[in-house]
Amino acid sequence: MSTTGDRPGSHLVQHKNGSLDHRAQQRPAVDSGFPAHDFCRGERGAFHEELDTAQFEIRPLHVGVLDAVAHLWALESSTTGPLRPLAAGESVQDPKLGAFLTTWGREKHWIARALETLLTVHHREPPRSGAPERRTPMTGTVLPKLIGADVVAGQMAQALSREATTAALLRRLAVVADHPVVDHLCDRSLERTADYIRFFEQEAKARLEGSPRAAALARRVLGRGFSPVRPPRVARETVQESLDVLAPRVRHRRALCREADAAVHDLPNLRGPEPLERALRTEGMLVRS
């Protein structure tokens, strides 16, 4: 017997069809070519129960690796922060974009849950909140509504920067931990993150090409005050402890910046912003040569 949520036109069916917005027949403002409908239909659920945590009884993770896991948990579990301005602004005018963001938020939750499992097994608590949420230019819920659709390019570029930075850190975690359980977690997480990067990159490019105003707004939101490595309310010490393990030397951090910033650097009409490098320099975590 079908449930109420399975009826044609229901909220669940619209979500699975990649059309969560009530204006289902509205054409997207920008067609980036990303197969959002297929992405939403193929939503990937929890995988923390796949982790063979019994292996940690024989070979537990080093305390420094757990510091990095805690930082990555903070990054993956902070999705609701970036989602707020996206969901409140012009982004929801595109039903495809709204459906993607819903699926993205759910999948990010499951990645964070897997990271939290590692912390729980080692009797570690997730990191506590640090300073109150910092305000970055035009990332609240009011200004995007006032500015209009041009602000979405900057929101997509910010999300791209966050995901590319998270992917670079996950790859470093796999190398540093050198543990089969961590390898499995990172592989599953990176498989999903690759789709997120592709989506935000294509969406940002489609909105930046031929729009000087969108490019100007994107450069502003990617500038001073934005950090892809330190989410709002995450303490500086959490990031520092993680980088001390994943990228202990300046040359390691520069390589991390090149890897994470490459996708944003190559976006059209932005003249090469490097958000992670700027953020680390601002935090005093990247010494100038």
XYZ file of C-alpha atoms in Angstrom:
289
model
C 0.000 0.000 0.000
C 1.437 3.360 -0.979
C 1.900 5.964 1.696
C 0.808 9.579 1.570
C 4.371 10.648 0.829
C 4.496 8.386 -2.273
C 1.485 9.930 -4.041
C 2.207 11.754 -7.336
C 2.978 15.374 -6.651
C 3.842 14.735 -3.001
C 6.843 16.394 -1.307
C 8.827 13.119 -1.388
C 8.139 12.454 -5.079
C 9.059 16.039 -6.004
C 12.325 15.647 -4.078
C 13.197 12.352 -5.799
C 12.389 13.906 -9.166
C 14.738 16.781 -8.462
C 11.920 19.324 -8.221
C 11.370 20.252 -4.598
C 10.128 23.764 -5.313
C 6.360 24.139 -5.542
C 6.754 25.841 -8.911
C 7.643 22.532 -10.530
C 7.049 23.718 -14.081
C 9.311 26.766 -13.762
C 12.395 26.516 -15.950
C 15.755 26.982 -14.210
C 17.204 30.452 -14.563
C 20.562 28.948 -15.554
C 21.197 25.542 -17.117
C 24.666 24.401 -16.089
C 24.244 20.928 -17.556
C 24.608 19.120 -14.238
C 22.246 16.068 -14.044
C 20.575 17.200 -10.821
C 17.577 14.881 -11.254
C 19.839 11.818 -11.426
C 21.809 13.076 -8.443
C 18.671 13.439 -6.313
C 17.257 10.077 -7.359
C 20.562 8.423 -6.446
C 20.753 9.970 -2.974
C 23.283 8.053 -0.853
C 22.415 7.375 2.760
C 24.273 6.508 5.927
C 27.443 4.477 5.770
C 28.834 4.752 9.304
C 27.689 1.203 10.090
C 29.982 -0.062 7.326
C 33.037 1.049 9.296
C 34.814 -1.863 10.959
C 35.417 -0.048 14.222
C 36.589 -3.260 15.923
C 39.915 -2.685 14.177
C 40.514 0.291 16.447
C 40.777 -2.053 19.441
C 43.952 -3.444 17.917
C 45.153 -0.294 16.212
C 43.633 2.921 17.580
C 44.101 6.247 15.858
C 46.783 8.632 17.076
C 45.542 11.633 19.055
C 46.734 13.996 16.324
C 44.738 12.115 13.686
C 41.679 12.418 15.922
C 42.255 16.185 16.028
C 42.049 16.203 12.233
C 38.933 14.010 12.294
C 37.308 16.449 14.731
C 38.061 19.364 12.399
C 36.654 17.523 9.391
C 33.550 16.675 11.418
C 33.101 20.413 12.033
C 33.451 21.122 8.310
C 31.017 18.413 7.231
C 28.428 19.164 9.927
C 28.363 22.916 9.235
C 26.198 22.542 6.122
C 23.221 24.294 7.715
C 25.201 27.534 7.881
C 25.845 27.807 4.120
C 22.373 26.429 3.400
C 20.623 29.297 5.201
C 21.460 32.105 2.739
C 21.149 29.726 -0.212
C 17.697 28.576 0.831
C 16.485 32.070 1.734
C 17.697 33.883 -1.363
C 17.413 33.689 -5.119
C 18.759 30.112 -5.136
C 15.319 28.660 -4.409
C 13.899 30.298 -7.543
C 15.546 27.390 -9.397
C 13.779 24.119 -8.414
C 16.740 22.040 -9.614
C 19.061 23.965 -7.318
C 16.689 23.664 -4.381
C 16.403 19.897 -4.836
C 20.182 19.509 -5.074
C 20.762 21.497 -1.896
C 18.322 19.299 0.021
C 20.061 16.103 -1.081
C 23.490 17.649 -0.525
C 22.593 18.615 3.030
C 21.384 15.103 3.845
C 24.465 13.423 2.399
C 26.771 15.811 4.242
C 25.004 14.822 7.458
C 25.864 11.173 6.854
C 29.523 11.982 6.159
C 29.654 13.900 9.437
C 27.994 10.959 11.175
C 30.747 8.625 9.947
C 33.433 10.995 11.215
C 31.642 11.272 14.545
C 31.688 7.470 14.795
C 35.484 7.554 14.758
C 35.490 10.121 17.540
C 32.946 8.187 19.625
C 34.883 4.925 19.406
C 37.947 6.775 20.721
C 35.929 8.490 23.484
C 36.358 11.914 21.926
C 33.725 14.624 21.863
C 33.160 16.706 18.713
C 34.778 20.158 18.971
C 32.899 22.800 20.883
C 31.841 26.071 19.323
C 34.321 28.903 19.377
C 33.612 32.595 18.874
C 30.158 33.768 17.780
C 29.353 33.446 14.091
C 31.348 35.822 11.954
C 29.544 37.870 9.336
C 30.969 37.807 5.840
C 29.978 40.226 3.082
C 26.533 39.483 1.647
C 26.214 36.003 3.122
C 23.199 36.710 5.335
C 19.638 35.971 4.421
C 18.514 39.549 3.678
C 21.021 41.029 1.224
C 20.818 38.103 -1.254
C 17.101 38.785 -1.595
C 17.753 42.467 -2.237
C 20.586 41.958 -4.713
C 18.861 39.276 -6.788
C 20.045 36.389 -8.928
C 23.584 37.746 -9.480
C 24.504 36.862 -5.895
C 24.015 33.130 -6.540
C 27.316 32.939 -8.469
C 29.207 33.988 -5.353
C 27.255 31.528 -3.206
C 28.156 28.731 -5.626
C 31.817 29.810 -5.637
C 31.914 29.823 -1.831
C 30.384 26.343 -1.693
C 32.893 25.163 -4.307
C 35.747 26.499 -2.198
C 34.447 24.758 0.938
C 34.014 21.428 -0.817
C 37.376 21.577 -2.591
C 39.088 22.385 0.715
C 37.289 19.535 2.481
C 38.300 17.125 -0.293
C 41.956 18.160 -0.026
C 41.869 17.623 3.745
C 40.194 14.213 3.374
C 42.944 13.082 1.007
C 45.566 14.242 3.495
C 43.746 12.437 6.327
C 43.884 9.145 4.436
C 47.623 9.515 3.909
C 48.460 10.585 7.464
C 46.198 8.086 9.254
C 47.336 5.126 7.125
C 44.488 3.009 8.495
C 42.064 0.803 6.501
C 38.968 2.089 8.327
C 39.937 5.695 7.661
C 40.704 4.770 4.049
C 37.170 3.418 3.640
C 35.615 6.489 5.224
C 37.664 8.866 3.073
C 36.946 6.914 -0.114
C 33.196 7.006 0.490
C 33.282 10.680 1.454
C 35.434 11.716 -1.511
C 33.179 9.838 -3.924
C 30.289 12.009 -2.791
C 32.329 15.197 -2.518
C 33.456 14.863 -6.134
C 29.816 15.256 -7.201
C 29.378 18.318 -4.984
C 32.488 19.934 -6.456
C 31.321 19.240 -9.992
C 27.885 20.717 -9.290
C 29.091 23.930 -7.636
C 31.811 24.410 -10.245
C 29.378 24.085 -13.153
C 26.791 26.298 -11.480
C 29.347 28.994 -10.684
C 30.774 28.966 -14.215
C 27.336 29.194 -15.822
C 26.450 32.232 -13.709
C 29.793 34.025 -13.980
C 30.189 33.841 -17.747
C 28.969 37.048 -19.334
C 27.951 38.721 -16.063
C 30.438 41.326 -14.766
C 28.101 42.142 -11.873
C 27.934 38.513 -10.738
C 31.736 38.281 -10.985
C 32.197 41.448 -8.919
C 29.870 40.136 -6.225
C 31.613 36.755 -6.223
C 35.043 38.344 -5.795
C 33.695 40.242 -2.815
C 32.198 37.247 -0.992
C 35.350 35.199 -1.642
C 37.524 37.937 -0.169
C 38.434 38.961 3.328
C 36.201 37.447 5.989
C 35.488 34.198 4.130
C 37.194 30.995 5.272
C 36.629 27.595 3.613
C 38.612 25.900 6.398
C 37.048 27.472 9.488
C 33.246 27.347 9.610
C 31.330 29.810 11.781
C 31.602 29.099 15.509
C 34.578 26.749 15.075
C 37.540 27.716 17.246
C 40.818 28.694 15.622
C 42.562 26.063 17.757
C 40.501 23.312 16.108
C 41.831 24.304 12.680
C 45.387 24.798 13.956
C 45.531 21.350 15.589
C 44.217 19.742 12.413
C 46.723 21.481 10.134
C 49.573 20.644 12.503
C 48.892 17.005 11.626
C 47.667 17.134 8.030
C 49.995 19.877 6.779
C 52.635 20.491 9.458
C 55.130 22.506 7.391
C 54.653 25.672 5.372
C 55.403 23.827 2.138
C 52.683 21.306 2.969
C 50.185 24.096 3.568
C 51.102 25.839 0.344
C 50.558 22.575 -1.529
C 47.216 22.178 0.235
C 46.240 25.704 -0.827
C 47.189 25.065 -4.455
C 45.115 21.882 -4.479
C 42.066 23.372 -2.760
C 42.079 26.742 -4.534
C 42.615 25.428 -8.071
C 38.916 25.006 -8.913
C 37.976 28.497 -7.692
C 41.075 30.032 -9.281
C 39.950 28.747 -12.684
C 36.422 30.179 -12.534
C 35.776 32.719 -15.332
C 36.038 36.480 -14.763
C 37.252 36.239 -11.151
C 40.924 37.007 -11.798
C 42.154 34.117 -9.699
C 40.944 34.314 -6.082
C 42.644 31.910 -3.664
C 40.268 31.641 -0.675
C 42.118 29.020 1.375
C 45.484 30.734 1.034
C 43.965 34.088 2.007
C 42.187 32.525 5.005
C 45.320 30.799 6.297
C 47.364 33.981 5.936
C 44.681 35.935 7.783
C 44.717 33.386 10.599
C 48.522 33.479 10.772
C 48.788 29.823 9.724
C 50.770 30.417 6.550
C 54.052 32.233 7.019
C 55.211 34.366 4.109
C 58.540 33.417 2.573
